[in-house]
Short mmCIF file of C-alpha atoms in Angstrom, two decimals:
data_model
loop_
_atom_site.label_atom_id
_atom_site.label_comp_id
_atom_site.label_asym_id
_atom_site.label_seq_id
_atom_site.Cartn_x
_atom_site.Cartn_y
_atom_site.Cartn_z
CA MET A 1 89.36 139.71 164.86
CA ASN A 2 86.12 139.57 162.89
CA GLU A 3 84.34 136.79 164.93
CA ALA A 4 81.70 138.28 167.27
CA THR A 5 81.74 135.49 169.52
CA GLU A 6 85.74 135.21 169.87
CA VAL A 7 86.83 135.55 173.50
CA ILE A 8 89.29 138.47 174.16
CA ASN A 9 92.15 136.75 175.74
CA VAL A 10 91.51 136.88 179.45
CA PRO A 11 90.79 133.38 181.52
CA HIS A 12 87.28 133.30 182.89
CA ARG A 13 88.66 132.42 186.26
CA THR A 14 90.27 135.94 186.52
CA ALA A 15 87.29 137.84 185.04
CA ALA A 16 85.81 140.69 187.29
CA ALA A 17 83.02 140.89 184.29
CA ARG A 18 82.29 139.34 181.14
CA ALA A 19 79.71 139.33 178.60
CA VAL A 20 78.94 136.00 176.70
CA HIS A 21 77.23 136.07 173.16
CA ALA A 22 75.55 139.41 174.25
CA VAL A 23 72.91 140.65 172.17
CA LYS A 24 70.79 143.91 172.66
CA VAL A 25 67.89 144.87 170.37
CA TYR A 26 66.11 148.32 170.75
CA GLY A 27 62.80 148.42 168.90
CA HIS A 28 60.88 145.86 166.70
CA GLY A 29 60.49 145.07 163.03
CA ASP A 30 61.80 147.26 160.54
CA ALA A 31 62.79 149.83 163.33
CA ALA A 32 64.84 147.28 165.38
CA VAL A 33 68.43 148.31 165.99
CA ARG A 34 70.91 145.58 166.99
CA ALA A 35 73.15 147.61 169.43
CA LEU A 36 75.15 144.42 170.42
CA ASP A 37 75.65 141.76 167.92
CA GLY A 38 76.96 138.58 169.79
CA ILE A 39 79.74 140.04 171.95
CA THR A 40 81.77 137.74 173.98
CA VAL A 41 84.53 139.56 176.00
CA ASP A 42 86.05 139.35 179.43
CA PHE A 43 87.51 142.29 181.63
CA ALA A 44 90.19 140.99 183.91
CA GLY A 45 90.29 141.91 187.84
CA GLY A 46 92.69 144.50 188.86
CA ARG A 47 92.98 145.82 185.54
CA TYR A 48 91.93 149.22 183.73
CA THR A 49 90.17 148.61 180.48
CA ALA A 50 88.94 151.08 177.97
CA ILE A 51 86.13 150.43 175.58
CA MET A 52 86.24 152.51 172.51
CA GLY A 53 84.45 152.69 169.06
CA PRO A 54 82.71 155.02 166.44
CA SER A 55 79.49 156.51 167.54
CA GLY A 56 76.73 153.85 167.42
CA SER A 57 79.26 151.09 167.98
CA GLY A 58 77.62 149.88 171.18
CA LYS A 59 80.16 150.87 173.69
CA SER A 60 77.70 152.55 176.15
CA THR A 61 75.10 149.94 175.62
CA LEU A 62 77.81 147.14 176.56
CA LEU A 63 78.85 149.11 179.52
CA HIS A 64 75.25 149.52 180.78
CA CYS A 65 74.52 145.87 180.54
CA LEU A 66 77.64 144.78 182.18
CA ALA A 67 76.76 147.10 185.03
CA GLY A 68 73.14 145.74 185.27
CA LEU A 69 71.65 148.95 184.32
CA ASP A 70 70.05 147.37 181.09
CA ARG A 71 69.02 143.88 180.39
CA LEU A 72 70.32 141.94 177.34
CA THR A 73 67.91 140.69 174.68
CA GLU A 74 70.13 137.42 174.40
CA GLY A 75 72.97 136.01 176.02
CA GLN A 76 74.77 136.36 179.47
CA VAL A 77 76.55 139.02 181.52
CA PHE A 78 78.56 138.18 184.58
CA ILE A 79 79.80 140.15 187.61
CA GLY A 80 82.30 137.66 188.97
CA ASN A 81 80.59 134.33 188.78
CA VAL A 82 77.12 135.76 189.12
CA ASP A 83 74.93 135.48 185.99
CA LEU A 84 72.88 138.90 186.00
CA SER A 85 70.13 137.35 183.91
CA THR A 86 69.17 135.03 186.84
CA LEU A 87 68.51 137.69 189.13
CA ASP A 88 65.30 139.70 189.66
CA GLU A 89 65.11 143.27 190.02
CA LYS A 90 65.51 143.31 193.97
CA ARG A 91 68.56 141.01 193.90
CA LEU A 92 69.92 142.97 190.72
CA THR A 93 69.66 146.14 192.83
CA ILE A 94 71.36 144.51 195.86
CA LEU A 95 74.28 143.35 193.54
CA ARG A 96 74.67 146.73 192.13
CA ARG A 97 74.76 148.28 195.40
CA ASP A 98 77.35 145.85 197.10
CA LYS A 99 79.62 144.98 193.97
CA VAL A 100 79.41 147.91 191.52
CA GLY A 101 80.43 151.29 191.28
CA PHE A 102 79.38 153.59 188.62
CA VAL A 103 80.89 156.91 187.33
CA PHE A 104 78.35 158.80 185.33
CA GLN A 105 79.60 161.71 182.82
CA ALA A 106 76.65 163.70 184.24
CA TYR A 107 77.85 163.30 187.85
CA ASN A 108 74.34 162.34 189.34
CA LEU A 109 74.99 164.01 192.52
CA VAL A 110 72.18 164.73 194.88
CA PRO A 111 72.09 168.63 195.12
CA THR A 112 70.75 169.16 198.65
CA LEU A 113 73.67 166.86 200.06
CA THR A 114 77.27 167.75 200.89
CA ALA A 115 80.14 166.26 199.02
CA SER A 116 80.82 163.84 201.97
CA GLU A 117 77.04 162.98 202.11
CA ASN A 118 76.86 162.22 198.22
CA ILE A 119 80.26 160.03 198.56
CA THR A 120 78.82 157.85 201.28
CA LEU A 121 75.24 157.81 199.89
CA PRO A 122 75.21 154.03 198.68
CA ILE A 123 76.83 152.97 202.08
CA ASP A 124 74.35 154.97 203.98
CA ILE A 125 71.36 153.58 201.95
CA ALA A 126 72.89 149.97 202.47
CA GLY A 127 72.67 150.55 206.23
CA ARG A 128 76.56 150.14 206.52
CA LYS A 129 79.21 152.38 208.00
CA ALA A 130 82.28 153.44 205.63
CA ASP A 131 85.47 151.96 206.46
CA ARG A 132 87.20 155.02 207.80
CA SER A 133 90.54 154.42 206.83
CA TRP A 134 89.61 153.57 203.18
CA TYR A 135 87.28 156.77 203.14
CA ASP A 136 90.12 159.02 204.21
CA THR A 137 92.43 157.23 201.58
CA VAL A 138 89.88 158.02 198.83
CA ILE A 139 89.24 161.65 199.83
CA ASP A 140 92.74 162.41 200.02
CA THR A 141 93.63 160.75 196.83
CA VAL A 142 90.95 162.87 194.97
CA GLY A 143 91.96 166.05 196.73
CA LEU A 144 88.57 166.83 198.26
CA ARG A 145 89.45 167.14 201.98
CA ASP A 146 88.61 170.87 202.12
CA ARG A 147 85.43 170.61 200.01
CA LEU A 148 83.45 167.89 201.97
CA THR A 149 80.90 170.24 203.56
CA HIS A 150 80.14 172.07 200.26
CA LYS A 151 77.03 171.23 198.28
CA PRO A 152 77.50 170.36 194.32
CA SER A 153 76.25 174.08 193.46
CA GLU A 154 79.44 175.20 195.32
CA LEU A 155 81.91 172.87 193.51
CA SER A 156 83.46 173.06 190.04
CA GLY A 157 82.73 170.64 187.35
CA GLY A 158 85.96 168.83 188.08
CA GLN A 159 85.36 168.82 191.72
CA GLN A 160 81.88 167.30 191.24
CA GLN A 161 83.32 164.65 188.96
CA ARG A 162 85.73 163.59 191.81
CA VAL A 163 82.94 163.34 194.15
CA ALA A 164 81.26 161.08 191.72
CA ALA A 165 84.52 159.06 191.27
CA ALA A 166 84.87 158.75 195.15
CA ARG A 167 81.35 157.81 195.64
CA ALA A 168 81.97 154.83 193.12
CA LEU A 169 85.01 153.75 195.03
CA VAL A 170 84.46 154.43 198.61
CA SER A 171 82.36 151.20 199.05
CA ARG A 172 85.34 149.27 197.61
CA PRO A 173 83.07 147.62 194.92
CA GLU A 174 84.30 144.54 192.79
CA ILE A 175 84.39 146.65 189.88
CA VAL A 176 83.82 150.17 188.73
CA PHE A 177 82.23 151.08 185.36
CA ALA A 178 82.84 154.69 184.13
CA ASP A 179 80.86 156.14 181.18
CA GLU A 180 82.77 159.11 179.45
CA PRO A 181 83.94 160.20 183.19
CA THR A 182 85.98 163.31 181.70
CA GLY A 183 83.75 164.20 178.92
CA ASN A 184 82.62 167.46 180.37
CA LEU A 185 86.09 168.27 181.86
CA ASP A 186 88.97 170.62 180.81
CA SER A 187 92.22 168.77 179.94
CA ARG A 188 93.89 169.43 183.10
CA THR A 189 91.02 168.16 185.30
CA SER A 190 90.49 165.26 183.01
CA GLY A 191 94.19 164.29 183.76
CA GLU A 192 93.80 164.30 187.48
CA ILE A 193 90.56 162.14 187.31
CA LEU A 194 92.24 159.75 184.88
CA GLY A 195 95.23 159.55 186.85
CA PHE A 196 93.30 159.05 190.16
CA MET A 197 91.47 156.13 188.55
CA LYS A 198 95.00 154.71 187.22
CA ARG A 199 96.10 154.87 190.70
CA ALA A 200 92.99 153.07 192.23
CA VAL A 201 93.90 150.17 190.05
CA ARG A 202 97.68 150.19 190.62
CA GLU A 203 97.78 150.90 194.45
CA PHE A 204 94.46 149.41 195.42
CA GLY A 205 93.72 146.69 193.15
CA GLN A 206 90.44 148.24 191.74
CA THR A 207 88.91 146.99 188.49
CA ILE A 208 87.92 149.71 186.23
CA VAL A 209 86.02 149.53 182.86
CA MET A 210 85.63 152.84 181.13
CA VAL A 211 83.89 154.05 177.81
CA THR A 212 85.63 156.98 176.31
CA HIS A 213 85.96 158.43 172.83
CA ASP A 214 89.29 160.33 173.78
CA PRO A 215 92.70 158.57 172.73
CA ILE A 216 94.34 160.35 175.48
CA ALA A 217 91.99 158.95 178.17
CA ALA A 218 92.36 155.64 176.87
CA SER A 219 96.17 155.86 177.00
CA TYR A 220 95.66 155.60 180.94
CA ALA A 221 94.31 152.13 180.64
CA ASP A 222 95.96 148.75 180.50
CA ARG A 223 94.09 147.54 177.57
CA VAL A 224 91.76 149.03 174.82
CA VAL A 225 88.71 147.08 173.40
CA PHE A 226 87.34 148.41 170.23
CA LEU A 227 83.92 147.78 169.12
CA ALA A 228 82.17 148.47 165.80
CA ASP A 229 78.64 147.89 164.67
CA GLY A 230 77.93 145.96 168.02
CA ARG A 231 80.66 143.69 167.80
CA VAL A 232 84.43 143.39 169.23
CA VAL A 233 86.83 143.95 166.39
CA ASP A 234 90.17 144.68 167.93
CA GLU A 235 92.12 145.33 171.11
CA LEU A 236 95.14 146.89 172.18
CA ALA A 237 97.58 146.27 175.33
CA GLU A 238 99.79 148.85 176.80
CA PRO A 239 98.02 151.62 174.60
CA THR A 240 99.49 155.03 173.82
CA SER A 241 97.20 157.85 172.45
CA GLU A 242 99.00 157.74 169.24
CA ARG A 243 98.23 154.05 168.76
CA VAL A 244 94.73 154.39 169.98
CA PHE A 245 94.18 157.22 167.65
CA ASP A 246 95.51 155.15 164.51
CA ARG A 247 93.23 152.30 165.52
CA MET A 248 90.23 154.45 165.89
CA LYS A 249 91.03 156.23 162.57
CA SER A 250 90.89 152.80 160.94
CA LEU A 251 87.66 151.98 162.33
CA GLY A 252 86.18 155.47 161.16
CA GLY A 253 85.86 156.76 164.65
CA GLU A 254 85.92 160.14 166.18
#
């Protein structure tokens, strides 16, 4: 699959997010870097998709543009049927708040708030109340019931990442984007976080798009999309860590 504009096998009507002829250029003139080079790709609702590729392939740039954290130079990005390029900053902020969850590798927790307060922060900012039943489901799923009154400095790295994952899910967003969510974690804690995200898709119908460099992490997904030089170059359904590793090796990946 070499054509940058070829659509990856998901009908538009089922897409939770999609990019159409997406181009992102950083810098100008001779210093310009074309991070995305005309990508068209869909991400189906109720599915867990991993994005992989060598360093500099554009995977984090694509994720950030899909989530509305960065703007494209050319092309379009949609969340559901909403074209993000048509939104001003205020409406884009509201869309991210109401429809998008994001799990950062660096957690991005507020140090002065408890775990519970960090989890409900986006809902509190929006002036809404958490669905108590769903809140309890998320808390019990991530295993944080006995740590809710603790502040980030009193939590382990794995517990902080669970707080970040719970925060992304508690508002029941249409889609959750995760950028290397287990990059700072040991293998056991990584497995717990990835298992939780897979359960969120399987049992609760969540949609997750995750950037990772780790074939084991990618094996939790339903589908892996591979990037190289800012283009979609391959995909893999029902991945195993061995198959992902082989594909990455052929791309010159980590």
